Amino acid sequence: MSDKGFRLTAPGLDKDGLELEVRSGTLGPDVVSIAPLYRQAGVFTFDPGFVATASCESEITFIDGEKGILLYRGYPVDQLAANCSFLEVTYLLLYGDLPNQQQLDDFLYSIGHHTMVHQSLLRFIDGFHYDAHPMAMVSGVVGSMAAFYHDSMDIDNRRHRDIFAHRIIAKIPTIAAAAYKHSVGQPFIYPRNDLNYCSNLANMFFAVPCEEYKVDPVMSEALDLLFILHADHEQNCSTSTVRLAGSSGTNPYAAIAAGISALWGPAHGGANEAVLNMLKEIGSVENIPKYVAKAKDRDDPFRMMGFGHRVYKNFDPRATLIRDMAHKVLGRIDGVDTPFFDLALKLEEVALKDEYFVEKKLYPNVDFYSGIIYRALGIPTSMFTVMFAVARTVGWVAHWQEMIADPKRKIGRPRQLYIGPEKRDLVPLSKRT
Ligand code: SDX
């Protein structure tokens, strides 16, 4: 790598080779612009899973996987978690700076007065079978929002983009709660404008028409922290899905619905549900060695859910904060059974001493402890990934807005390494043996 860039030499290139521009960001690794590769050298790059590929420029979130650093618009996530509310952090991710008091008050008023959904949307929820997975309901309903809010879907209109952002962030808890109520056969509880974002979500989940429900402040505080820590994570699978879907110019509700579907996978946001199911399967501390051995066995498809990360090769800073919150929550909610938490702590201790996990740098990630808190709050396992989606909607919207506002935006269209059959002529059916 010369001081100006990369010089690529290869057969078929002239003797000076091909100069590729190297660009530096504010933080993190430099990037090599590879666009000339195909034009001038006739080759594609090949990077399945995009392990070493930067797909875009972004100002929103920075991760240093080696040092376990996570910054939202430059602010360390632990400082935001200790000093801000989820909607304050939401404002930061959307607009680039923390709000002053007036800006925050205006933002809270706007979000707080857009929490209701069209009554017909609620009839969608009623159309699902009682045992439909809540992620199926939420992704379906969010995609259908394009049928209701087409009055502000001109993606090139800044005002429309802002209206969309406030609408989807305000309504996603209402949709999540409606899916939950449908799954437990209880009546839908309308949002209340006198409650803050997380207390309103808790009330829509757990209130029932036949008696007064008081939101436990511990629940509201725990949800607020969990949502801050799940709000964004640069170009993860679901955010990249939102960017790719959105790059076609489709409406933003369709792009967010695509992100929800990508998040559902157990390798991604579905891991929090998979962790609890794994802990149930492990059952007791005595069984930990057997499951650690299964995780290490290349012939065994079992993976230690909640461990490992594409970027973090050190502790996921969010996992540490969530584990500390789990200690706090479990100690403050009456009657919470803690065997899963005790089992998780022991599993972490055993795994982190095992050379396989150490050598492959597999540490607990954001999903390892979050489900334990959700369970302690009374949220069923099937709703864990929906809770992740409620929080990550903020990051998806911020990245969608950043992409759409970029005058240089292009539709995403990767190429491939074709390994199929050579060109061949068709044999008529009558002659096929
Ligand atoms: C999230 O990208 C993001 O930012 C995601 C996220 C976000 O906020 O958006 O942080 C949220 O998705 C967190 C990750 C949740 N998923 C899980 O907890 C599922 C379990 N973890 C793994 O499936 C895995 O670690 C991934 C998917 C998270 C990362 O996979 P990579 O980067 O593709 O790594 P890999 O699969 O190539 O694994 C490298 C090696 C492999 O062994 P070898 O083939 O080299 O011998 O480590 C092994 C893997 O077999 N390995 C594991 C393991 N994770 C990786 N072995 C056992 N248990 C595991 N959990």
Coordinates of C-alpha atoms and ligand atoms in Angstrom, one line a residue:
M1 CA 0.0 0.0 0.0
S2 CA 1.6 3.2 -1.2
D3 CA 1.1 6.5 0.7
K4 CA -1.6 7.3 -2.0
G5 CA -3.3 4.0 -2.2
F6 CA -3.1 0.3 -3.2
R7 CA -1.3 -0.6 -6.4
L8 CA -2.6 -3.9 -7.7
T9 CA -0.4 -5.9 -10.1
A10 CA -1.8 -8.9 -12.0
P11 CA -1.4 -10.7 -15.3
G12 CA -3.3 -8.7 -18.0
L13 CA -2.7 -5.4 -16.3
D14 CA 0.0 -3.0 -17.7
K15 CA 3.4 -3.0 -15.9
D16 CA 2.4 -0.2 -13.6
G17 CA -0.5 -2.2 -12.3
L18 CA -3.8 -0.6 -11.1
E19 CA -3.8 2.2 -8.5
L20 CA -6.8 1.9 -6.1
E21 CA -7.7 4.9 -3.9
V22 CA -7.5 4.4 -0.2
R23 CA -9.9 6.5 2.0
S24 CA -9.8 7.1 5.7
G25 CA -12.8 7.6 8.0
T26 CA -13.0 9.5 11.3
L27 CA -12.3 6.3 13.2
G28 CA -11.7 2.7 12.2
P29 CA -9.9 0.9 9.3
D30 CA -9.2 2.6 6.0
V31 CA -11.2 1.4 2.9
V32 CA -10.0 0.6 -0.6
S33 CA -12.2 1.8 -3.4
I34 CA -12.6 -1.2 -5.7
A35 CA -15.0 0.2 -8.3
P36 CA -12.2 0.4 -11.0
L37 CA -11.4 -3.3 -10.5
Y38 CA -14.1 -4.6 -12.9
R39 CA -13.8 -1.7 -15.3
Q40 CA -10.0 -1.9 -15.7
A41 CA -9.1 -5.4 -14.6
G42 CA -12.3 -7.3 -15.4
V43 CA -12.5 -8.9 -12.0
F44 CA -15.0 -8.7 -9.1
T45 CA -14.1 -8.9 -5.4
F46 CA -15.4 -12.0 -3.6
D47 CA -16.5 -11.6 0.1
P48 CA -19.3 -13.9 1.1
G49 CA -21.0 -12.6 4.2
F50 CA -19.3 -9.2 3.7
V51 CA -16.7 -10.0 6.3
A52 CA -14.3 -7.4 5.0
T53 CA -16.6 -5.2 2.9
A54 CA -17.7 -1.6 3.8
S55 CA -21.1 -1.1 2.1
C56 CA -21.5 2.6 2.7
E57 CA -20.3 5.8 4.4
S58 CA -22.2 6.5 7.7
E59 CA -22.0 9.1 10.5
I60 CA -24.4 7.2 12.8
T61 CA -22.6 4.4 14.8
F62 CA -19.0 3.3 15.3
I63 CA -17.9 -0.1 16.6
D64 CA -14.4 -1.1 17.5
G65 CA -14.7 -4.9 17.8
E66 CA -11.2 -5.5 19.1
K67 CA -11.5 -2.9 21.9
G68 CA -15.2 -3.5 22.6
I69 CA -16.2 0.1 21.8
L70 CA -19.7 1.3 20.7
L71 CA -20.4 4.9 19.9
Y72 CA -23.7 6.5 18.8
R73 CA -22.9 9.7 16.9
G74 CA -19.6 9.7 18.8
Y75 CA -21.0 9.2 22.3
P76 CA -19.9 6.0 24.2
V77 CA -23.0 3.9 24.7
D78 CA -22.3 3.5 28.4
Q79 CA -22.4 7.2 28.9
L80 CA -25.7 7.4 27.1
A81 CA -27.1 4.5 29.0
A82 CA -26.2 6.1 32.3
N83 CA -27.4 9.7 31.5
C84 CA -30.1 9.6 28.8
S85 CA -33.6 8.3 28.1
F86 CA -34.3 6.0 25.1
L87 CA -36.1 8.8 23.3
E88 CA -33.2 11.2 24.0
V89 CA -30.9 8.7 22.3
T90 CA -33.5 8.2 19.6
Y91 CA -33.3 12.0 18.8
L92 CA -29.5 11.7 18.8
L93 CA -29.5 8.8 16.3
L94 CA -32.1 10.5 14.0
Y95 CA -30.7 14.1 14.1
G96 CA -27.0 13.7 14.9
D97 CA -26.9 15.7 18.2
L98 CA -28.4 15.4 21.7
P99 CA -31.5 17.6 22.0
N100 CA -31.8 20.6 24.3
Q101 CA -34.8 20.7 26.6
Q102 CA -37.1 22.4 24.1
Q103 CA -36.1 20.1 21.3
L104 CA -36.7 17.1 23.6
D105 CA -40.0 18.4 24.8
D106 CA -41.2 18.9 21.2
F107 CA -39.9 15.5 20.2
L108 CA -41.6 13.7 23.2
Y109 CA -44.9 15.5 22.4
S110 CA -44.7 14.5 18.7
I111 CA -43.9 10.8 19.5
G112 CA -46.4 10.7 22.3
H113 CA -49.2 11.9 20.0
H114 CA -48.6 9.5 17.2
T115 CA -48.9 6.2 19.2
M116 CA -52.4 5.2 18.0
V117 CA -52.7 3.0 14.9
H118 CA -55.5 3.0 12.3
Q119 CA -58.4 0.9 13.6
S120 CA -58.3 -1.3 10.5
L121 CA -54.7 -2.2 11.3
L122 CA -55.9 -3.7 14.5
R123 CA -58.3 -5.9 12.5
F124 CA -55.2 -7.2 10.7
I125 CA -54.0 -8.5 14.0
D126 CA -57.3 -10.2 14.7
G127 CA -56.9 -12.0 11.4
F128 CA -53.9 -13.9 12.6
H129 CA -54.2 -17.4 14.1
Y130 CA -54.0 -17.3 17.9
D131 CA -50.6 -19.1 17.9
A132 CA -49.0 -17.0 15.1
H133 CA -45.4 -16.0 16.0
P134 CA -45.5 -12.3 17.1
M135 CA -42.6 -11.5 14.7
A136 CA -44.8 -12.8 11.8
M137 CA -47.6 -10.5 13.0
V138 CA -45.4 -7.4 13.5
S139 CA -43.5 -7.7 10.2
G140 CA -46.8 -8.2 8.3
V141 CA -48.6 -5.2 10.0
V142 CA -45.6 -2.9 9.5
G143 CA -45.4 -3.8 5.8
S144 CA -49.1 -3.0 5.5
M145 CA -48.7 0.5 7.0
A146 CA -47.9 1.6 3.4
A147 CA -51.6 1.0 2.7
F148 CA -52.6 3.5 5.4
Y149 CA -50.1 6.3 5.3
H150 CA -49.5 6.9 1.6
D151 CA -50.1 10.6 2.2
S152 CA -46.5 11.0 3.3
M153 CA -44.4 8.5 1.4
D154 CA -42.5 10.8 -1.0
I155 CA -39.0 9.6 0.0
D156 CA -37.4 12.6 -1.7
N157 CA -39.5 15.0 0.5
R158 CA -37.6 15.7 3.8
R159 CA -40.8 16.5 5.7
H160 CA -42.3 13.2 4.6
R161 CA -39.2 11.3 5.8
D162 CA -39.5 13.0 9.2
I163 CA -43.3 12.3 9.4
F164 CA -42.5 8.6 8.6
A165 CA -39.8 8.5 11.3
H166 CA -42.0 9.8 14.0
R167 CA -44.9 7.6 13.0
I168 CA -43.1 4.3 12.9
I169 CA -41.1 5.0 16.1
A170 CA -44.3 6.0 17.9
K171 CA -46.4 3.2 16.6
I172 CA -44.1 0.2 16.7
P173 CA -44.7 -0.3 20.5
T174 CA -48.5 -0.2 19.9
I175 CA -48.2 -2.8 17.2
A176 CA -45.9 -5.0 19.3
A177 CA -48.3 -4.8 22.2
A178 CA -51.3 -5.6 20.0
A179 CA -49.5 -8.7 18.7
Y180 CA -48.7 -9.8 22.3
K181 CA -52.3 -9.2 23.4
H182 CA -53.6 -11.2 20.4
S183 CA -51.2 -14.1 21.3
V184 CA -52.6 -14.3 24.9
G185 CA -56.2 -13.8 23.9
Q186 CA -56.6 -10.5 25.8
P187 CA -58.2 -7.3 24.6
F188 CA -56.0 -4.7 23.0
I189 CA -55.0 -1.8 25.4
Y190 CA -54.9 1.6 23.8
P191 CA -51.7 3.8 24.2
R192 CA -51.8 6.5 26.9
N193 CA -50.3 9.9 26.3
D194 CA -49.7 10.5 30.0
L195 CA -47.1 7.7 30.2
N196 CA -43.5 7.9 28.9
Y197 CA -42.5 5.6 26.0
C198 CA -41.4 2.5 28.0
S199 CA -44.2 2.8 30.6
N200 CA -46.7 3.1 27.8
L201 CA -45.4 -0.1 26.3
A202 CA -45.5 -1.9 29.6
N203 CA -49.1 -0.7 30.2
M204 CA -50.2 -1.8 26.7
F205 CA -48.6 -5.2 27.4
F206 CA -49.9 -5.9 31.0
A207 CA -52.9 -3.7 31.7
V208 CA -56.3 -5.4 31.5
P209 CA -59.7 -3.6 31.4
C210 CA -61.0 -5.1 34.6
E211 CA -58.6 -3.6 37.0
E212 CA -56.2 -0.7 37.6
Y213 CA -52.6 -1.4 36.4
K214 CA -49.6 0.4 37.8
V215 CA -46.4 0.2 35.8
D216 CA -43.5 -0.9 38.0
P217 CA -40.7 1.8 37.6
V218 CA -38.1 -1.0 37.6
M219 CA -39.7 -2.4 34.4
S220 CA -39.8 1.0 32.7
E221 CA -36.1 1.7 33.7
A222 CA -35.0 -1.8 32.5
L223 CA -36.8 -1.4 29.1
D224 CA -35.4 2.1 28.6
L225 CA -31.8 0.7 29.1
L226 CA -32.4 -2.3 26.9
F227 CA -33.8 -0.2 24.1
I228 CA -30.8 2.2 24.3
L229 CA -28.4 -0.7 24.0
H230 CA -30.4 -2.3 21.1
A231 CA -31.1 0.9 19.2
D232 CA -28.4 0.7 16.6
H233 CA -25.3 -1.3 15.6
E234 CA -24.0 0.1 12.3
Q235 CA -24.3 -2.3 9.2
N236 CA -25.6 -5.4 10.9
C237 CA -27.7 -7.9 8.9
S238 CA -31.1 -6.3 9.4
T239 CA -29.9 -2.7 9.0
S240 CA -28.1 -3.7 5.8
T241 CA -31.4 -5.3 4.7
V242 CA -33.2 -2.0 5.3
R243 CA -30.6 -0.1 3.3
L244 CA -30.6 -2.6 0.4
A245 CA -34.4 -2.8 0.3
G246 CA -34.7 1.0 0.6
S247 CA -32.1 1.6 -2.1
S248 CA -34.7 0.5 -4.7
G249 CA -36.8 3.5 -3.8
T250 CA -39.5 1.4 -2.2
N251 CA -41.7 3.0 0.5
P252 CA -40.0 3.1 4.0
Y253 CA -42.6 0.8 5.7
A254 CA -41.6 -1.9 3.2
A255 CA -37.9 -1.4 4.0
I256 CA -38.5 -1.6 7.7
A257 CA -40.6 -4.7 7.3
A258 CA -37.7 -6.3 5.4
G259 CA -35.4 -5.4 8.4
I260 CA -37.8 -7.0 10.9
S261 CA -37.8 -10.2 8.8
A262 CA -34.0 -10.3 8.7
L263 CA -33.7 -9.6 12.5
W264 CA -35.9 -12.7 13.2
G265 CA -33.2 -15.1 12.3
P266 CA -31.5 -17.0 15.3
A267 CA -28.1 -15.9 14.1
H268 CA -29.2 -12.3 14.5
G269 CA -31.9 -10.8 16.7
G270 CA -33.7 -14.2 17.1
A271 CA -30.7 -15.2 19.3
N272 CA -32.3 -13.7 22.5
E273 CA -35.2 -16.1 22.2
A274 CA -32.8 -19.0 21.3
V275 CA -30.7 -18.3 24.4
L276 CA -33.6 -18.8 26.7
N277 CA -34.6 -22.0 24.8
M278 CA -31.0 -23.1 25.1
L279 CA -30.9 -22.4 28.9
K280 CA -34.1 -24.4 29.2
E281 CA -32.5 -27.3 27.3
I282 CA -29.3 -27.2 29.4
G283 CA -31.5 -27.2 32.5
S284 CA -28.8 -27.3 35.2
V285 CA -25.2 -26.4 36.0
E286 CA -24.3 -30.1 35.8
N287 CA -25.1 -30.2 32.1
I288 CA -22.9 -27.2 31.2
P289 CA -19.8 -29.3 30.3
K290 CA -21.9 -31.5 27.9
Y291 CA -23.2 -28.4 26.0
V292 CA -19.8 -26.7 25.9
A293 CA -18.5 -29.9 24.3
K294 CA -21.4 -29.9 21.8
A295 CA -20.6 -26.2 20.9
K296 CA -17.0 -27.2 20.2
D297 CA -17.9 -30.3 18.1
R298 CA -17.7 -29.3 14.4
D299 CA -20.0 -32.3 13.6
D300 CA -22.6 -31.0 16.0
P301 CA -24.9 -28.2 14.7
F302 CA -25.4 -26.9 18.2
R303 CA -24.0 -23.4 18.8
M304 CA -23.8 -21.6 22.1
M305 CA -26.5 -19.0 21.5
G306 CA -25.7 -15.6 22.7
F307 CA -22.0 -16.1 22.2
G308 CA -19.8 -14.8 19.4
H309 CA -20.1 -11.9 17.1
R310 CA -19.0 -10.9 13.6
V311 CA -17.4 -7.7 14.9
Y312 CA -16.7 -8.0 18.6
K313 CA -13.7 -10.2 19.3
N314 CA -13.7 -8.8 22.8
F315 CA -16.6 -8.3 25.2
D316 CA -19.7 -6.8 23.6
P317 CA -20.0 -3.6 25.8
R318 CA -23.8 -4.0 25.7
A319 CA -23.6 -7.5 27.2
T320 CA -21.7 -6.2 30.2
L321 CA -24.3 -3.4 30.8
I322 CA -27.2 -5.8 30.4
R323 CA -25.7 -8.3 32.8
D324 CA -25.3 -5.5 35.4
M325 CA -28.9 -4.5 34.8
A326 CA -30.0 -8.1 35.2
H327 CA -28.4 -8.3 38.6
K328 CA -30.4 -5.0 39.5
V329 CA -33.7 -6.1 38.0
L330 CA -33.7 -9.6 39.4
G331 CA -33.0 -8.2 42.9
R332 CA -35.9 -5.7 42.7
I333 CA -38.8 -7.7 41.3
D334 CA -40.6 -9.9 43.8
G335 CA -41.0 -13.6 43.1
V336 CA -38.6 -13.7 40.1
D337 CA -37.0 -17.1 39.8
T338 CA -33.4 -16.6 39.1
P339 CA -32.2 -20.1 38.1
F340 CA -31.8 -19.0 34.4
F341 CA -29.7 -16.1 35.5
D342 CA -27.6 -18.2 37.8
L343 CA -27.2 -20.8 35.0
A344 CA -26.2 -18.1 32.5
L345 CA -23.6 -16.6 34.8
K346 CA -22.1 -20.1 35.4
L347 CA -22.2 -20.9 31.6
E348 CA -20.4 -17.6 30.9
E349 CA -17.8 -18.4 33.5
V350 CA -17.1 -22.0 32.2
A351 CA -17.1 -21.0 28.5
L352 CA -14.7 -18.1 29.0
K353 CA -12.2 -20.4 30.6
D354 CA -12.4 -22.9 27.7
E355 CA -9.7 -22.7 25.1
Y356 CA -12.1 -23.1 22.2
F357 CA -14.0 -19.9 23.2
V358 CA -10.8 -18.1 24.1
E359 CA -9.1 -19.0 20.8
K360 CA -12.1 -18.1 18.7
K361 CA -12.8 -15.0 20.7
L362 CA -16.4 -16.0 21.5
Y363 CA -17.7 -13.7 24.2
P364 CA -21.3 -13.2 25.4
N365 CA -23.1 -10.8 23.0
V366 CA -26.0 -8.4 23.4
D367 CA -28.5 -11.3 23.2
F368 CA -27.0 -13.5 26.0
Y369 CA -28.5 -11.7 29.0
S370 CA -31.3 -9.6 27.5
G371 CA -33.8 -12.5 27.4
I372 CA -33.3 -13.1 31.1
I373 CA -34.4 -9.6 31.9
Y374 CA -37.4 -9.7 29.6
R375 CA -38.4 -13.0 31.2
A376 CA -38.0 -11.5 34.7
L377 CA -40.3 -8.7 33.5
G378 CA -43.0 -11.2 32.5
I379 CA -42.4 -10.9 28.8
P380 CA -42.8 -14.3 27.0
T381 CA -39.9 -15.8 25.1
S382 CA -41.8 -15.5 21.8
M383 CA -41.8 -11.7 22.3
F384 CA -38.1 -11.2 22.9
T385 CA -37.2 -10.5 19.3
V386 CA -40.1 -8.2 18.9
M387 CA -38.7 -6.2 21.8
F388 CA -35.4 -6.1 19.9
A389 CA -37.3 -4.9 16.8
V390 CA -39.0 -2.1 18.7
A391 CA -35.6 -0.7 19.8
R392 CA -33.8 -1.3 16.5
T393 CA -36.5 0.5 14.5
V394 CA -34.7 3.7 15.5
G395 CA -31.4 2.5 14.0
W396 CA -33.2 1.2 10.9
V397 CA -34.9 4.6 10.4
A398 CA -31.7 6.6 11.0
H399 CA -29.8 4.5 8.4
W400 CA -32.7 4.6 5.9
Q401 CA -32.9 8.4 6.2
E402 CA -29.1 8.7 5.8
M403 CA -29.1 6.6 2.7
I404 CA -32.1 8.2 1.1
A405 CA -30.8 11.7 1.8
D406 CA -27.5 10.9 0.1
P407 CA -27.5 12.5 -3.4
K408 CA -25.0 9.8 -4.5
R409 CA -27.3 7.0 -3.5
K410 CA -27.4 4.0 -5.9
I411 CA -29.5 0.9 -5.9
G412 CA -27.6 -2.0 -4.2
R413 CA -26.9 -4.7 -6.7
P414 CA -24.0 -7.1 -5.8
R415 CA -22.5 -9.5 -8.5
Q416 CA -21.4 -13.1 -8.1
L417 CA -18.9 -15.9 -8.9
Y418 CA -20.9 -18.1 -11.3
I419 CA -20.1 -21.8 -10.8
G420 CA -23.1 -23.2 -12.7
P421 CA -23.2 -25.1 -16.0
E422 CA -21.6 -23.8 -19.2
K423 CA -24.0 -22.6 -22.0
R424 CA -25.9 -25.7 -23.4
D425 CA -28.8 -26.2 -25.8
L426 CA -32.2 -27.5 -24.8
V427 CA -33.1 -31.1 -25.5
P428 CA -36.8 -31.4 -26.4
L429 CA -38.9 -33.3 -23.8
S430 CA -39.6 -36.1 -26.3
K431 CA -35.9 -36.8 -26.6
R432 CA -35.0 -36.5 -22.9
T433 CA -34.2 -39.9 -21.3
Ligands
SDX1 C1 -26.7 -10.0 17.0 O1 -23.9 -7.8 13.4 C2 -24.4 -7.3 14.5 O2 -24.1 -6.2 14.9 C3 -25.5 -8.1 15.2 C4 -26.0 -7.6 16.5 C5 -26.7 -6.3 16.4 O3 -26.8 -5.5 17.4 O4 -27.3 -6.0 15.3 O5 -24.9 -7.4 17.4 C6 -27.0 -8.5 17.2 O6 -27.1 -10.5 16.0 C7 -25.7 -10.6 17.9 C8 -25.4 -12.1 17.5 C9 -26.5 -13.0 18.0 N1 -26.3 -14.4 17.5 C10 -26.0 -15.4 18.3 O7 -25.7 -15.3 19.5 C11 -26.0 -16.8 17.6 C12 -24.7 -17.5 18.0 N2 -23.5 -16.8 17.4 C13 -23.1 -17.3 16.1 O8 -24.0 -17.9 15.3 C14 -22.0 -16.4 15.5 O9 -21.1 -16.1 16.5 C15 -22.4 -15.2 14.8 C16 -23.5 -15.4 13.7 C17 -22.9 -14.2 15.8 C18 -21.2 -14.6 14.1 O10 -20.8 -15.5 13.1 P1 -19.5 -15.2 12.2 O11 -18.9 -13.9 12.4 O12 -19.9 -15.5 10.8 O13 -18.5 -16.2 12.7 P2 -18.4 -17.7 12.3 O14 -19.8 -18.3 12.2 O15 -17.6 -17.7 11.0 O16 -17.7 -18.3 13.5 C19 -16.3 -18.3 13.6 C20 -15.9 -19.6 14.3 C21 -16.5 -20.8 13.6 O17 -15.7 -21.9 13.9 P3 -14.7 -22.4 12.7 O18 -15.6 -22.7 11.5 O19 -13.7 -21.3 12.5 O20 -14.0 -23.7 13.2 O21 -16.4 -19.6 15.6 C22 -17.4 -20.6 15.8 C23 -17.8 -21.1 14.4 O22 -18.2 -22.4 14.4 N3 -18.5 -20.0 16.5 C24 -19.2 -20.7 17.4 C25 -20.2 -19.7 17.9 N4 -20.1 -18.6 17.1 C26 -19.1 -18.8 16.3 N5 -19.1 -21.9 18.0 C27 -20.0 -22.2 19.0 N6 -20.9 -21.4 19.4 C28 -21.1 -20.1 18.9 N7 -22.0 -19.3 19.4

